[in-house]
Amino acid sequence: MQEGLRLQVFFLCLGAVLWTTIASGMHRSSGLRERSHRHHSSLHRHRERGKEGQVLHRSKRGWVWNQFFVIEEYTGPDPVLVGRLHSDVDSGDGNIKYILSGEGAGTIFVIDDKTGNIHATKTLDREEQAQYTLTAQAVARDTNKPLEPPSEFIVKVQDINDNPPEFLHGPYYARVAEMSNVGTSVIKVTATDADDPTYGNSARLVYSILQGQPYFSVEPQTGIIRTALPNMDREARQEYDVVIQAKDMGGHMGGLSGTTQVKITLTDVNDNPPKFAQGEKIHSSGFSEDKVPGEEVGRLKARDPDLGENGLVDYRILEGDGMNFFEISKDSETQEAVIKLKKPVDFETKRSYTLRVEASNPHVDSRFIAWGPYKDTTIVKISVEDADEPPTFLVPGYSFEVEENAPGGTVVGRVHAKDTDMMNNPVRYMIPRYTDLEEFFTINPEDGMIKTTRPLDREAQSWHNISVSATEIGGHHQDAKVRVNIKVKDVNDNAPEFATQNEVLVCENVTPGKLIETVSATDKDEMAHRQHFHFSLAPEVVNNHSFSLKDNRDSTASIFVIRKGFSRMTQDVYHLPIEINDNGVPPMSSTNTLIIRVCSCDSKDTILSCNVEPFILSAGLSTGALIAILACIVILLAIVVLFVALRRQKKEPLIIFEEEDIRENIITYDDEGGGEEDTEAFDIATLQNPDGANGFLPRKDIKPELAFPLRPGMRPLGTTVDVDDFIKTRICDADNDPTAPPYDSIQIYGYEGRGSIAGSLSSLESVTTDSDLDYDYLQSWGPRFKKLADLYGTKDYADDNS
């Protein structure tokens, strides 16, 4: 570019070589700049032939450049030459000035404004900033006028291997199943290098294992850790500490390295069957014969070194003569087999049992099934031990019968128990008192014979349920109990009686021959089959002329009326004795009285009344009238009591004593106007006393505490009780007391507007303020203001006298 600025770019390319070659490199770069410049001068004359012989003309252009290079971490004594800028218009006379701007211009990078040489004045770190963008321009030195447009270029920081590899996520934790095949992937570790991966081998990493061989290996390029040995057994060793190294420069000498730790844990697989301990192929266990079903009689355990569900063990009974007497379960916490009693055993019957027990894994890994079988068996011998058992009754319960009313000492029955132990101790019998509180029975302690102590009544208690205890003599005094149920057989010793004792009601106008009642009977004794009651009238009433009886031969009887003309006034109640026989053995009979009451009925035989009270009340007042009279009497008594209470009530005293405050009885009058400036239509809330701005406002609801002498003629109030004199004295005192506020009105205004000729009419405000106003003009206001004129005139007179 001949018309504009033509910058010749010379740069120094420094690689990963020793710093001693920098000077020669700079010399070669300078020569390159000169050659490049000469090469550029002859570019427009250069011609080039193609393969076909035609002449190609290259268009004329400036030197193409856009970046410089500078090595990082340079620590030499002199600034590093980055490159040189040169313009075609620069003739070397010093009239051209080179200017540099952009990132780091003036601080990191400086330019010689005469020669265009660019130097780096500080040590650069590629990891902090990899490149800098700068702008160069040539201007006239005397006028600073740009001679060419500015040109932008980049200074790249060339990397050196100054950062070791780092494992950012270490230490690592990994798990791999035991018995894994060789080459099984465990975990991948990754290291990072802050150096430039695009330049040289500074960031090319190679992984190696420093610790953990020969169990594990690592892929050099990927960092994947794999198993290196087959059949690693967790039960032998569970954890491994592996150290992995990452080295840059492709692992060559001089490269930087970093390490990390990897903790590898072998996880469990089901590769071990359960085993009963050596020497325990026959387990022995013993228990006492007095254990009950469900109780534990022994335990055994097969050990499995695996973990979790791989170490679970199930147990079962395969065979043995004790399969019907014992059952097996598992304790889920201890993984032990628990042998429990299924049925009671007897030492005297069989003293030992044998069981064959199998232990197996419920979860078998198919990969290791060839290593099986995953089960084991053992023989369990269980011996029954003799226990001091209580005596045993020959039957689990006894039932006896005894006749009712049998005399005391009657034999009821006999119980028998014996000691089944080898000692066969004798047995004694007794009846626990809590089962026979009234002591109806007694038992012979030697032979178990039960007898009555007195006659028994079946109707009072038909069954007696007692217990008999048998205790062995000697040993541990074990005892056993048996239930004895004694039934009291019935004897016909109770006479029959009416089933119900209701009265029979019959109308006065009853028709002869009418059935008025069907009676039945009951008997406390047991009724035999086809046994029924027989009814008949008592001999003394067989020939009565009012009622008759018919035995229905089904344990009931019908009562009929045999005459008419019953009258309550003549006889209202009839007693009919009836004899009842139960036909038992021996036969029992009783006489029961049937009460028949005569009632008043209407034409439809509906009973109206069955007593004589209506006839007595008919001559006087009814019940309702009597209740009404009583209610009126009660009300009148209440009125009298209330009237007497009101009459006796204490009256209010009419005399007002001296200590009472008359102001409690003052009547509030209508409000007054707000003055000439009142524009709020009697809005009293907006009125304020400007004189109270100093913080002091006199109270208008209490008497001022100013001490003024009494005016001549004023006298103390006497203790007379004359109301008229009392009121007059109070009025006189109020009229002559200049300190007394106008208590005749509750609404007292302290301010009634500014600019009013009258000013405030409040006597309170006038008394409590130090005003120099002349109140003589009040004399000309008329009789309505005479009181005010006298008050303030008197005050002035009093002041003058003082």
GROMACS .gro file of N, CA and C in nm, residues 518-576:
model
  177
  518THR      N    1 -10.882  -6.467   8.392
  518THR     CA    2 -10.822  -6.599   8.382
  518THR      C    3 -10.695  -6.597   8.465
  519VAL      N    4 -10.692  -6.679   8.568
  519VAL     CA    5 -10.578  -6.679   8.659
  519VAL      C    6 -10.487  -6.796   8.626
  520SER      N    7 -10.359  -6.779   8.656
  520SER     CA    8 -10.259  -6.884   8.639
  520SER      C    9 -10.172  -6.888   8.763
  521ALA      N   10 -10.091  -6.993   8.773
  521ALA     CA   11 -10.011  -7.014   8.894
  521ALA      C   12  -9.867  -7.043   8.856
  522THR      N   13  -9.781  -7.031   8.954
  522THR     CA   14  -9.639  -7.061   8.937
  522THR      C   15  -9.591  -7.135   9.061
  523ASP      N   16  -9.482  -7.212   9.043
  523ASP     CA   17  -9.429  -7.292   9.153
  523ASP      C   18  -9.278  -7.283   9.149
  524LYS      N   19  -9.216  -7.259   9.261
  524LYS     CA   20  -9.069  -7.250   9.267
  524LYS      C   21  -9.004  -7.384   9.241
  525ASP      N   22  -9.077  -7.491   9.263
  525ASP     CA   23  -9.021  -7.624   9.236
  525ASP      C   24  -9.025  -7.652   9.087
  526GLU      N   25  -8.946  -7.754   9.047
  526GLU     CA   26  -8.946  -7.795   8.907
  526GLU      C   27  -9.075  -7.872   8.877
  527MET      N   28  -9.135  -7.841   8.766
  527MET     CA   29  -9.258  -7.908   8.725
  527MET      C   30  -9.222  -8.034   8.647
  528ALA      N   31  -9.286  -8.145   8.690
  528ALA     CA   32  -9.263  -8.270   8.618
  528ALA      C   33  -9.339  -8.269   8.487
  529HIS      N   34  -9.303  -8.364   8.400
  529HIS     CA   35  -9.371  -8.372   8.272
  529HIS      C   36  -9.519  -8.405   8.293
  530ARG      N   37  -9.605  -8.335   8.222
  530ARG     CA   38  -9.750  -8.349   8.230
  530ARG      C   39  -9.806  -8.313   8.368
  531GLN      N   40  -9.732  -8.243   8.445
  531GLN     CA   41  -9.783  -8.196   8.574
  531GLN      C   42  -9.847  -8.061   8.555
  532HIS      N   43  -9.971  -8.037   8.613
  532HIS     CA   44 -10.038  -7.910   8.601
  532HIS      C   45 -10.103  -7.875   8.734
  533PHE      N   46 -10.142  -7.749   8.743
  533PHE     CA   47 -10.202  -7.699   8.865
  533PHE      C   48 -10.354  -7.721   8.859
  534HIS      N   49 -10.413  -7.741   8.981
  534HIS     CA   50 -10.558  -7.758   8.995
  534HIS      C   51 -10.611  -7.643   9.079
  535PHE      N   52 -10.715  -7.573   9.027
  535PHE     CA   53 -10.773  -7.457   9.094
  535PHE      C   54 -10.914  -7.493   9.146
  536SER      N   55 -10.949  -7.437   9.265
  536SER     CA   56 -11.085  -7.453   9.321
  536SER      C   57 -11.109  -7.342   9.421
  537LEU      N   58 -11.236  -7.308   9.443
  537LEU     CA   59 -11.269  -7.206   9.542
  537LEU      C   60 -11.250  -7.264   9.681
  538ALA      N   61 -11.210  -7.177   9.770
  538ALA     CA   62 -11.194  -7.220   9.909
  538ALA      C   63 -11.329  -7.263   9.965
  539PRO      N   64 -11.329  -7.355  10.058
  539PRO     CA   65 -11.457  -7.407  10.108
  539PRO      C   66 -11.548  -7.299  10.163
  540GLU      N   67 -11.495  -7.191  10.220
  540GLU     CA   68 -11.581  -7.090  10.281
  540GLU      C   69 -11.654  -7.004  10.179
  541VAL      N   70 -11.610  -7.009  10.051
  541VAL     CA   71 -11.677  -6.927   9.948
  541VAL      C   72 -11.735  -7.013   9.838
  542VAL      N   73 -11.742  -7.141   9.861
  542VAL     CA   74 -11.795  -7.227   9.755
  542VAL      C   75 -11.939  -7.189   9.722
  543ASN      N   76 -12.015  -7.147   9.820
  543ASN     CA   77 -12.156  -7.117   9.798
  543ASN      C   78 -12.183  -6.967   9.786
  544ASN      N   79 -12.081  -6.886   9.745
  544ASN     CA   80 -12.108  -6.743   9.728
  544ASN      C   81 -12.193  -6.722   9.606
  545HIS      N   82 -12.262  -6.608   9.605
  545HIS     CA   83 -12.360  -6.580   9.499
  545HIS      C   84 -12.311  -6.474   9.401
  546SER      N   85 -12.181  -6.446   9.407
  546SER     CA   86 -12.131  -6.340   9.318
  546SER      C   87 -12.038  -6.395   9.208
  547PHE      N   88 -11.951  -6.487   9.242
  547PHE     CA   89 -11.850  -6.531   9.145
  547PHE      C   90 -11.839  -6.682   9.148
  548SER      N   91 -11.794  -6.738   9.034
  548SER     CA   92 -11.771  -6.881   9.022
  548SER      C   93 -11.636  -6.904   8.955
  549LEU      N   94 -11.581  -7.028   8.968
  549LEU     CA   95 -11.449  -7.062   8.914
  549LEU      C   96 -11.460  -7.189   8.832
  550LYS      N   97 -11.388  -7.190   8.718
  550LYS     CA   98 -11.383  -7.309   8.632
  550LYS      C   99 -11.237  -7.344   8.608
  551ASP      N  100 -11.194  -7.467   8.646
  551ASP     CA  101 -11.057  -7.515   8.623
  551ASP      C  102 -11.046  -7.558   8.478
  552ASN      N  103 -10.956  -7.495   8.405
  552ASN     CA  104 -10.938  -7.525   8.262
  552ASN      C  105 -10.848  -7.646   8.238
  553ARG      N  106 -10.790  -7.704   8.343
  553ARG     CA  107 -10.703  -7.821   8.335
  553ARG      C  108 -10.579  -7.798   8.247
  554ASP      N  109 -10.541  -7.675   8.235
  554ASP     CA  110 -10.415  -7.641   8.165
  554ASP      C  111 -10.332  -7.544   8.251
  555SER      N  112 -10.347  -7.561   8.382
  555SER     CA  113 -10.277  -7.477   8.480
  555SER      C  114 -10.332  -7.335   8.481
  556THR      N  115 -10.459  -7.318   8.431
  556THR     CA  116 -10.527  -7.190   8.441
  556THR      C  117 -10.669  -7.214   8.487
  557ALA      N  118 -10.735  -7.108   8.536
  557ALA     CA  119 -10.875  -7.115   8.578
  557ALA      C  120 -10.946  -6.988   8.537
  558SER      N  121 -11.078  -6.997   8.506
  558SER     CA  122 -11.157  -6.884   8.461
  558SER      C  123 -11.252  -6.842   8.573
  559ILE      N  124 -11.261  -6.708   8.592
  559ILE     CA  125 -11.349  -6.650   8.693
  559ILE      C  126 -11.467  -6.587   8.622
  560PHE      N  127 -11.592  -6.625   8.664
  560PHE     CA  128 -11.714  -6.573   8.602
  560PHE      C  129 -11.797  -6.501   8.707
  561VAL      N  130 -11.882  -6.404   8.656
  561VAL     CA  131 -11.980  -6.335   8.740
  561VAL      C  132 -12.112  -6.412   8.731
  562ILE      N  133 -12.175  -6.434   8.849
  562ILE     CA  134 -12.299  -6.513   8.846
  562ILE      C  135 -12.420  -6.431   8.890
  563ARG      N  136 -12.401  -6.303   8.909
  563ARG     CA  137 -12.519  -6.220   8.941
  563ARG      C  138 -12.495  -6.082   8.884
  564LYS      N  139 -12.596  -5.994   8.898
  564LYS     CA  140 -12.586  -5.856   8.855
  564LYS      C  141 -12.625  -5.765   8.969
  565GLY      N  142 -12.611  -5.637   8.941
  565GLY     CA  143 -12.652  -5.539   9.041
  565GLY      C  144 -12.545  -5.508   9.142
  566PHE      N  145 -12.415  -5.498   9.098
  566PHE     CA  146 -12.309  -5.456   9.189
  566PHE      C  147 -12.315  -5.305   9.209
  567SER      N  148 -12.282  -5.260   9.329
  567SER     CA  149 -12.286  -5.117   9.361
  567SER      C  150 -12.163  -5.083   9.444
  568ARG      N  151 -12.096  -4.981   9.400
  568ARG     CA  152 -11.978  -4.938   9.476
  568ARG      C  153 -12.015  -4.878   9.611
  569MET      N  154 -12.132  -4.817   9.613
  569MET     CA  155 -12.176  -4.758   9.740
  569MET      C  156 -12.203  -4.866   9.843
  570THR      N  157 -12.248  -4.982   9.798
  570THR     CA  158 -12.276  -5.093   9.890
  570THR      C  159 -12.149  -5.168   9.925
  571GLN      N  160 -12.074  -5.213   9.822
  571GLN     CA  161 -11.947  -5.283   9.842
  571GLN      C  162 -11.863  -5.265   9.717
  572ASP      N  163 -11.748  -5.210   9.735
  572ASP     CA  164 -11.663  -5.182   9.618
  572ASP      C  165 -11.552  -5.285   9.601
  573VAL      N  166 -11.519  -5.369   9.699
  573VAL     CA  167 -11.411  -5.466   9.687
  573VAL      C  168 -11.462  -5.601   9.737
  574TYR      N  169 -11.430  -5.709   9.659
  574TYR     CA  170 -11.464  -5.846   9.697
  574TYR      C  171 -11.335  -5.926   9.703
  575HIS      N  172 -11.320  -6.012   9.804
  575HIS     CA  173 -11.205  -6.099   9.819
  575HIS      C  174 -11.250  -6.243   9.794
  576LEU      N  175 -11.189  -6.304   9.689
  576LEU     CA  176 -11.227  -6.439   9.649
  576LEU      C  177 -11.110  -6.533   9.674
   0.00000   0.00000   0.00000
